[in-house]
Structures are given as structure tokens and as C-alpha cells.
DNA sequence: ATCCAGGCATGCA
DNA sequence: TGCATGCCTGGA
């Protein structure tokens, strides 16, 4: 057990409930979160606005894994400054203050975003929980049973039908394909960001949005700006005079406005928009 | 009862 | 390139 200090604000509720991660849970309304991280169970307790208390069932290499998970090398203050490009973004950044991007396990995280399409957070959480409980190894932490996320070899013989029986719908095929083929560049990532992106999109079931999410949340490339329906609503409303514009253009716009910190900007906007649904039409005009 | 959700692949202009 | 449609499921 040790303390992890941030000079900026760190808010566990915003970080774990914003929709970027699906398998960490709190049983005391946000003070403590517990979940599996790669090969171990991690417990995170908010001590004060700058300090987390970290504990785990496995201490080898713990600080390194945790630092990577929480992206402790990011200059959060600089990031916030450079995203505050106008009064609106100032409001968005202040509203989201304390939300940190997480650098997740790439296999687990990639699967969560393959399953995310045309779904919703509670359902994705249920899907991921089912996978872990059925196929993952169990681990005991503080006398409670948890499940690690299954490895590729744990899932290699699971058929599309079995995934369908778990309620994955047409995504079952994509998941089966992803596990079966799992190209080598996923293990040793291609350095060029856009080439990696194109390679991801060559995998059946992964399009622009999921590829961006995988790079952002699973491979820590925070220059990506995934455009989902919320991003579309926000950007059209505030940065395109409420006129319809393609998702591709919105992605370009986000990248040019926010540069290397686009991933943070995206998550802040997503968090802001979802918590202010009254500002955004439920359905966009064509 | 429709409708549509944190998309994608496909087919067509 | 841009747009329409079907796809599984399940919650509103």
C-alpha cells in the first residue's frame, strides 16, 4: 500500500465514471474503486483531492504499472491550459477538472470498444463482466473474489455462437475475428500513429471511431479524437454554427483545435455533454 | 409499440 | 466521397 500524489486535482469519480473504463467498481459512492489491471487487482482510494491510496494483491512492479495506468507523466496543468482555447472550452475544462485519462490494458480495452458500438455503458459493463466471470482467472483480494480479464489464449476457442449467447449480437462476429486473428502489430505497435490507425481499421468490425478509441484508451496515444454521437452534437452546435458536418471533418477539426492533447479534450467534452443533455438535441437534424 | 443507442460493412449514386 | 440500409439486443 502506498500513496500516489498529484500536484493537480485527481477526481476518482470523474475518472472512473466518465465512460472510458468499464470494469472498475465502487461500493462507497466513489471514494474507493476496485478492479483488475492486467495481472492483478488494484484498489484505489481517494484520500484527498490530490492523493490516492493504492493497494493490490500483487506488489511486484506495482508502481510502474500504476504510473502507466494513471498517466502520471502527463503535464496535466499544461494540458488544461492548452485546451482552454476559448470561453466555452474554459467552462468544459473547469467542469471536468480532475478527470484523468487512463492507459488501460490493451487487449481488454480493445475488446470493450469493439463491443461498444451501438450499445450503452451499462450494457458494455455487463458484457465485459460476463467475459471475465466466464473465462477469466479468479483472484482473491481482501477476502473477496475478483476476475482478471481473460487473456487471448483463454478466449481463443470461444465461438461466435457462444458470444452471441452472451448477448453481444452482431458484435460477436467481430469479437471472434479479433481474438482469432489478433494481428502482430497489436502486440508490437506500429510507431506511426496514422498507419497504426489504418491497420486497426483493416480489422473487420473496427472503423474510425473504435480505432481512435483503441489508440486513445488502450495504447495511450492521446492525440486521437474519437467522434461519437455526443462529440458530433457538441462540435456541430458550438464549432460549426449548428450545421451538419461529416464525422470525418469533425475528427479533423478536433485534431486541429486541440493538437497533441486532443484525447483529453474529447473526454472532457464527452463528460460535459453527457452531463448537460438538455443542451443537445437527442436526434441530429439531417 | 416503435425507436434508437458511445458503429460498421456493404451497396449504390 | 457521400449517403442509406441492415445488423443483435435491450431499455425507454
Short mmCIF file of C-alpha atoms (C1' of nucleotides) in Angstrom, two decimals:
data_model
loop_
_atom_site.label_atom_id
_atom_site.label_comp_id
_atom_site.label_asym_id
_atom_site.label_seq_id
_atom_site.Cartn_x
_atom_site.Cartn_y
_atom_site.Cartn_z
CA UNK A 1 0.00 0.00 0.00
CA UNK A 2 1.29 3.43 -0.87
CA UNK A 3 0.20 6.96 -1.62
CA UNK A 4 0.21 8.45 -5.09
CA UNK A 5 0.36 12.23 -5.10
CA UNK A 6 -0.74 14.52 -7.93
CA UNK A 7 0.09 18.23 -7.94
CA UNK A 8 -3.11 18.78 -9.90
CA UNK A 9 -6.59 17.64 -8.89
CA UNK A 10 -7.41 13.95 -9.26
CA UNK A 11 -11.07 13.01 -9.04
CA UNK A 12 -11.76 9.28 -8.87
CA UNK A 13 -15.48 9.55 -9.59
CA UNK A 14 -15.00 11.59 -12.76
CA UNK A 15 -12.12 9.40 -13.86
CA UNK A 16 -13.84 6.06 -13.34
CA UNK A 17 -17.42 7.05 -14.17
CA UNK A 18 -16.85 9.14 -17.28
CA UNK A 19 -17.27 6.13 -19.54
CA UNK A 20 -13.69 5.41 -20.55
CA UNK A 21 -13.33 2.23 -18.47
CA UNK A 22 -15.88 -0.48 -17.73
CA UNK A 23 -14.68 -2.86 -15.07
CA UNK A 24 -13.79 -0.77 -12.03
CA UNK A 25 -16.46 -0.54 -9.37
CA UNK A 26 -17.08 1.48 -6.27
CA UNK A 27 -19.03 0.30 -3.28
CA UNK A 28 -18.86 3.53 -1.30
CA UNK A 29 -20.10 6.11 -3.81
CA UNK A 30 -16.79 6.94 -5.33
CA UNK A 31 -14.27 7.04 -2.51
CA UNK A 32 -12.84 3.66 -3.43
CA UNK A 33 -12.61 1.86 -6.76
CA UNK A 34 -11.53 -1.75 -7.22
CA UNK A 35 -10.86 -3.58 -10.44
CA UNK A 36 -8.47 -5.75 -12.37
CA UNK A 37 -5.45 -4.22 -14.04
CA UNK A 38 -3.56 -6.62 -16.31
CA UNK A 39 -2.48 -9.39 -13.90
CA UNK A 40 -3.69 -8.11 -10.56
CA UNK A 41 -6.44 -6.50 -8.56
CA UNK A 42 -5.99 -2.84 -7.73
CA UNK A 43 -7.71 -0.79 -5.09
CA UNK A 44 -7.73 2.98 -5.36
CA UNK A 45 -8.91 5.16 -2.51
CA UNK A 46 -9.25 8.91 -2.73
CA UNK A 47 -7.53 10.32 0.34
CA UNK A 48 -7.80 13.99 -0.59
CA UNK A 49 -8.19 15.87 -3.89
CA UNK A 50 -4.51 15.31 -4.71
CA UNK A 51 -3.78 11.92 -3.21
CA UNK A 52 -4.74 8.34 -3.97
CA UNK A 53 -4.01 5.36 -1.79
CA UNK A 54 -3.04 2.38 -3.89
CA UNK A 55 -3.09 -1.25 -2.84
CA UNK A 56 -3.04 -4.56 -4.64
CA UNK A 57 -2.87 -8.30 -4.22
CA UNK A 58 0.43 -8.25 -6.11
CA UNK A 59 3.17 -5.78 -5.34
CA UNK A 60 5.84 -6.65 -7.88
CA UNK A 61 6.25 -3.84 -10.35
CA UNK A 62 3.16 -2.20 -8.87
CA UNK A 63 4.28 1.42 -9.04
CA UNK A 64 5.33 1.12 -12.65
CA UNK A 65 2.01 -0.39 -13.68
CA UNK A 66 0.04 2.16 -11.68
CA UNK A 67 2.03 5.12 -13.02
CA UNK A 68 1.38 3.96 -16.54
CA UNK A 69 -2.32 3.40 -15.80
CA UNK A 70 -2.75 6.90 -14.38
CA UNK A 71 -0.50 8.56 -16.96
CA UNK A 72 1.49 10.29 -14.25
CA UNK A 73 3.93 11.70 -16.79
CA UNK A 74 1.30 13.91 -18.41
CA UNK A 75 1.63 17.57 -17.64
CA UNK A 76 -1.98 17.99 -16.60
CA UNK A 77 -1.76 21.73 -15.94
CA UNK A 78 -0.19 22.45 -19.34
CA UNK A 79 -2.77 20.22 -20.97
CA UNK A 80 -5.65 22.11 -19.36
CA UNK A 81 -4.13 25.44 -20.39
CA UNK A 82 -3.74 24.46 -23.99
CA UNK A 83 -7.25 23.01 -24.26
CA UNK A 84 -8.83 26.21 -22.94
CA UNK A 85 -8.91 27.75 -26.40
CA UNK A 86 -11.99 29.90 -25.70
CA UNK A 87 -14.59 30.65 -23.02
CA UNK A 88 -16.61 27.54 -23.83
CA UNK A 89 -13.64 25.20 -23.50
CA UNK A 90 -12.66 27.02 -20.32
CA UNK A 91 -16.07 26.04 -18.95
CA UNK A 92 -15.71 22.45 -20.18
CA UNK A 93 -12.23 22.05 -18.70
CA UNK A 94 -13.27 23.52 -15.37
CA UNK A 95 -16.33 21.27 -15.26
CA UNK A 96 -14.17 18.20 -15.92
CA UNK A 97 -11.30 19.21 -13.66
CA UNK A 98 -9.85 16.13 -12.01
CA UNK A 99 -10.86 13.72 -14.76
CA UNK A 100 -7.76 11.83 -15.85
CA UNK A 101 -7.34 9.67 -18.91
CA UNK A 102 -6.40 6.09 -18.10
CA UNK A 103 -3.93 3.99 -20.03
CA UNK A 104 -5.68 0.64 -19.97
CA UNK A 105 -4.69 -2.93 -20.73
CA UNK A 106 -4.69 -3.06 -24.49
CA UNK A 107 -6.36 -6.42 -25.05
CA UNK A 108 -9.17 -5.86 -22.57
CA UNK A 109 -9.72 -2.28 -23.62
CA UNK A 110 -9.74 -3.05 -27.33
CA UNK A 111 -12.44 -5.64 -26.75
CA UNK A 112 -14.54 -3.24 -24.70
CA UNK A 113 -14.58 -0.75 -27.58
CA UNK A 114 -15.30 -3.43 -30.18
CA UNK A 115 -18.33 -4.31 -28.06
CA UNK A 116 -19.30 -0.67 -27.54
CA UNK A 117 -20.72 0.04 -30.95
CA UNK A 118 -24.38 0.97 -30.95
CA UNK A 119 -24.52 -0.01 -27.29
CA UNK A 120 -24.52 1.83 -23.98
CA UNK A 121 -22.36 1.92 -20.87
CA UNK A 122 -24.43 -0.38 -18.63
CA UNK A 123 -24.62 -2.97 -21.36
CA UNK A 124 -20.89 -2.78 -22.17
CA UNK A 125 -20.16 -3.19 -18.46
CA UNK A 126 -22.37 -6.25 -18.31
CA UNK A 127 -20.74 -7.75 -21.43
CA UNK A 128 -17.24 -7.25 -20.01
CA UNK A 129 -18.22 -8.62 -16.63
CA UNK A 130 -19.67 -11.74 -18.25
CA UNK A 131 -16.48 -12.31 -20.23
CA UNK A 132 -14.35 -12.00 -17.11
CA UNK A 133 -16.53 -14.17 -14.95
CA UNK A 134 -16.89 -16.95 -17.53
CA UNK A 135 -13.39 -17.05 -18.96
CA UNK A 136 -11.08 -15.06 -16.69
CA UNK A 137 -8.97 -16.35 -13.83
CA UNK A 138 -10.22 -15.61 -10.37
CA UNK A 139 -8.15 -13.67 -7.88
CA UNK A 140 -8.71 -13.13 -4.20
CA UNK A 141 -8.16 -9.69 -2.77
CA UNK A 142 -9.14 -8.71 0.76
CA UNK A 143 -11.03 -11.97 1.08
CA UNK A 144 -13.21 -11.15 -1.90
CA UNK A 145 -13.24 -12.86 -5.28
CA UNK A 146 -12.49 -10.87 -8.44
CA UNK A 147 -11.85 -11.90 -12.02
CA UNK A 148 -8.92 -10.95 -14.18
CA UNK A 149 -9.85 -10.25 -17.76
CA UNK A 150 -9.28 -13.36 -19.88
CA UNK A 151 -6.15 -13.49 -21.99
CA UNK A 152 -6.24 -14.18 -25.70
CA UNK A 153 -5.48 -17.85 -25.09
CA UNK A 154 -8.35 -18.04 -22.60
CA UNK A 155 -10.69 -16.90 -25.37
CA UNK A 156 -9.18 -18.49 -28.44
CA UNK A 157 -11.63 -21.42 -28.59
CA UNK A 158 -14.79 -19.46 -27.83
CA UNK A 159 -17.09 -19.45 -30.84
CA UNK A 160 -19.17 -16.69 -32.32
CA UNK A 161 -22.27 -18.57 -31.19
CA UNK A 162 -21.11 -18.57 -27.59
CA UNK A 163 -20.52 -14.82 -27.77
CA UNK A 164 -23.98 -14.39 -29.27
CA UNK A 165 -25.42 -16.32 -26.38
CA UNK A 166 -23.89 -13.70 -24.10
CA UNK A 167 -25.98 -11.07 -25.86
CA UNK A 168 -23.25 -9.49 -27.97
CA UNK A 169 -25.43 -9.56 -31.08
CA UNK A 170 -23.69 -8.88 -34.37
CA UNK A 171 -20.59 -7.79 -32.46
CA UNK A 172 -19.99 -11.47 -31.64
CA UNK A 173 -18.54 -12.00 -35.09
CA UNK A 174 -16.21 -9.02 -34.74
CA UNK A 175 -15.01 -10.22 -31.35
CA UNK A 176 -14.41 -13.76 -32.57
CA UNK A 177 -12.46 -12.41 -35.53
CA UNK A 178 -10.42 -10.09 -33.32
CA UNK A 179 -9.43 -12.89 -30.95
CA UNK A 180 -8.76 -15.41 -33.70
CA UNK A 181 -6.60 -13.23 -35.94
CA UNK A 182 -5.19 -10.71 -33.48
CA UNK A 183 -2.50 -9.32 -35.81
CA UNK A 184 1.01 -8.92 -34.50
CA UNK A 185 1.03 -5.14 -34.70
CA UNK A 186 -1.30 -5.19 -31.69
CA UNK A 187 1.47 -6.74 -29.61
CA UNK A 188 4.26 -4.63 -31.02
CA UNK A 189 2.51 -1.44 -32.01
CA UNK A 190 3.44 0.42 -35.16
CA UNK A 191 5.02 3.71 -34.21
CA UNK A 192 3.38 5.88 -36.84
CA UNK A 193 0.05 6.85 -35.38
CA UNK A 194 -1.95 7.13 -38.61
CA UNK A 195 -0.54 3.91 -40.04
CA UNK A 196 -1.49 2.13 -36.82
CA UNK A 197 -4.94 3.66 -37.22
CA UNK A 198 -5.32 2.36 -40.77
CA UNK A 199 -4.13 -1.08 -39.70
CA UNK A 200 -6.70 -1.16 -36.92
CA UNK A 201 -9.42 -0.28 -39.41
CA UNK A 202 -8.39 -3.19 -41.61
CA UNK A 203 -9.68 -5.47 -38.85
CA UNK A 204 -13.31 -6.35 -39.53
CA UNK A 205 -15.56 -4.63 -37.03
CA UNK A 206 -13.18 -1.78 -36.30
CA UNK A 207 -13.95 1.51 -38.00
CA UNK A 208 -12.68 5.05 -37.48
CA UNK A 209 -14.31 5.66 -34.12
CA UNK A 210 -13.34 2.38 -32.46
CA UNK A 211 -9.81 2.59 -33.90
CA UNK A 212 -9.42 6.03 -32.33
CA UNK A 213 -10.75 4.79 -29.01
CA UNK A 214 -8.37 1.84 -29.03
CA UNK A 215 -5.41 4.10 -29.71
CA UNK A 216 -6.51 6.60 -27.12
CA UNK A 217 -7.54 4.33 -24.24
CA UNK A 218 -5.66 1.10 -24.92
CA UNK A 219 -2.40 2.32 -26.42
CA UNK A 220 -2.08 5.68 -24.71
CA UNK A 221 -1.96 7.77 -27.88
CA UNK A 222 -3.80 10.79 -26.58
CA UNK A 223 -3.62 12.75 -29.82
CA UNK A 224 -6.70 10.88 -31.05
CA UNK A 225 -10.15 12.46 -31.09
CA UNK A 226 -12.83 9.75 -31.39
CA UNK A 227 -16.05 11.13 -32.82
CA UNK A 228 -19.16 9.53 -31.41
CA UNK A 229 -22.68 10.91 -31.43
CA UNK A 230 -22.02 13.15 -28.41
CA UNK A 231 -18.95 14.64 -29.98
CA UNK A 232 -20.90 15.15 -33.15
CA UNK A 233 -23.68 17.02 -31.33
CA UNK A 234 -21.25 19.19 -29.39
CA UNK A 235 -18.97 20.12 -32.26
CA UNK A 236 -21.83 20.84 -34.66
CA UNK A 237 -23.55 23.03 -32.10
CA UNK A 238 -20.56 25.06 -30.99
CA UNK A 239 -17.96 24.83 -33.71
CA UNK A 240 -20.00 24.59 -36.91
CA UNK A 241 -22.92 27.02 -36.48
CA UNK A 242 -25.27 24.08 -35.83
CA UNK A 243 -24.80 22.96 -39.41
CA UNK A 244 -24.37 19.28 -40.25
CA UNK A 245 -20.83 18.18 -40.96
CA UNK A 246 -19.32 14.72 -41.51
CA UNK A 247 -17.72 12.81 -38.66
CA UNK A 248 -14.53 12.78 -40.64
CA UNK A 249 -14.47 16.59 -40.73
CA UNK A 250 -15.27 16.73 -37.02
CA UNK A 251 -12.31 14.46 -36.31
CA UNK A 252 -10.06 16.75 -38.35
CA UNK A 253 -11.48 19.78 -36.60
CA UNK A 254 -10.91 18.30 -33.15
CA UNK A 255 -7.37 17.36 -34.01
CA UNK A 256 -6.55 20.78 -35.39
CA UNK A 257 -8.12 22.62 -32.44
CA UNK A 258 -6.52 20.55 -29.69
CA UNK A 259 -3.40 19.02 -31.22
CA UNK A 260 -1.43 16.59 -29.12
CA UNK A 261 -3.95 16.84 -26.26
CA UNK A 262 -6.99 16.05 -28.44
CA UNK A 263 -7.77 12.90 -26.48
CA UNK A 264 -8.16 14.83 -23.24
CA UNK A 265 -10.28 17.44 -25.00
CA UNK A 266 -12.50 14.70 -26.36
CA UNK A 267 -13.02 13.06 -22.98
CA UNK A 268 -13.72 16.39 -21.28
CA UNK A 269 -16.26 17.31 -23.96
CA UNK A 270 -17.84 13.87 -23.75
CA UNK A 271 -18.14 14.19 -19.98
CA UNK A 272 -19.54 17.71 -20.24
CA UNK A 273 -22.04 16.87 -22.98
CA UNK A 274 -23.35 13.75 -21.32
CA UNK A 275 -23.94 15.68 -18.13
CA UNK A 276 -25.71 18.54 -19.93
CA UNK A 277 -28.02 16.61 -22.25
CA UNK A 278 -30.50 19.49 -22.24
CA UNK A 279 -28.11 21.48 -24.45
CA UNK A 280 -28.05 18.85 -27.15
CA UNK A 281 -30.85 17.56 -29.37
CA UNK A 282 -31.47 13.85 -28.88
CA UNK A 283 -31.50 13.46 -32.61
CA UNK A 284 -29.47 15.48 -35.06
CA UNK A 285 -31.18 17.17 -37.95
CA UNK A 286 -30.16 15.72 -41.27
"C1'" DA B 1 -45.37 -0.42 -29.57
"C1'" DT B 2 -41.76 1.55 -32.02
"C1'" DC B 3 -37.41 3.80 -31.63
"C1'" DC B 4 -32.69 4.19 -31.08
"C1'" DA B 5 -28.20 3.65 -28.52
"C1'" DG B 6 -20.64 5.78 -27.46
"C1'" DG B 7 -20.83 1.99 -35.30
"C1'" DC B 8 -19.63 -0.97 -39.01
"C1'" DA B 9 -19.83 -3.16 -43.58
"C1'" DT B 10 -21.93 -3.08 -47.80
"C1'" DG B 11 -24.01 -1.40 -51.86
"C1'" DC B 12 -25.23 2.31 -54.66
"C1'" DA B 13 -25.05 7.21 -56.79
"C1'" DT C 1 -16.82 10.60 -51.40
"C1'" DG C 2 -21.30 10.66 -49.51
"C1'" DC C 3 -25.50 8.51 -48.11
"C1'" DA C 4 -28.94 4.61 -47.00
"C1'" DT C 5 -29.71 0.23 -45.01
"C1'" DG C 6 -29.42 -3.96 -42.11
"C1'" DC C 7 -27.45 -5.76 -38.13
"C1'" DC C 8 -28.38 -8.03 -32.42
"C1'" DT C 9 -30.08 -6.67 -28.09
"C1'" DG C 10 -32.46 -4.27 -24.62
"C1'" DG C 11 -34.03 -0.16 -22.30
"C1'" DA C 12 -37.19 3.86 -22.67
#
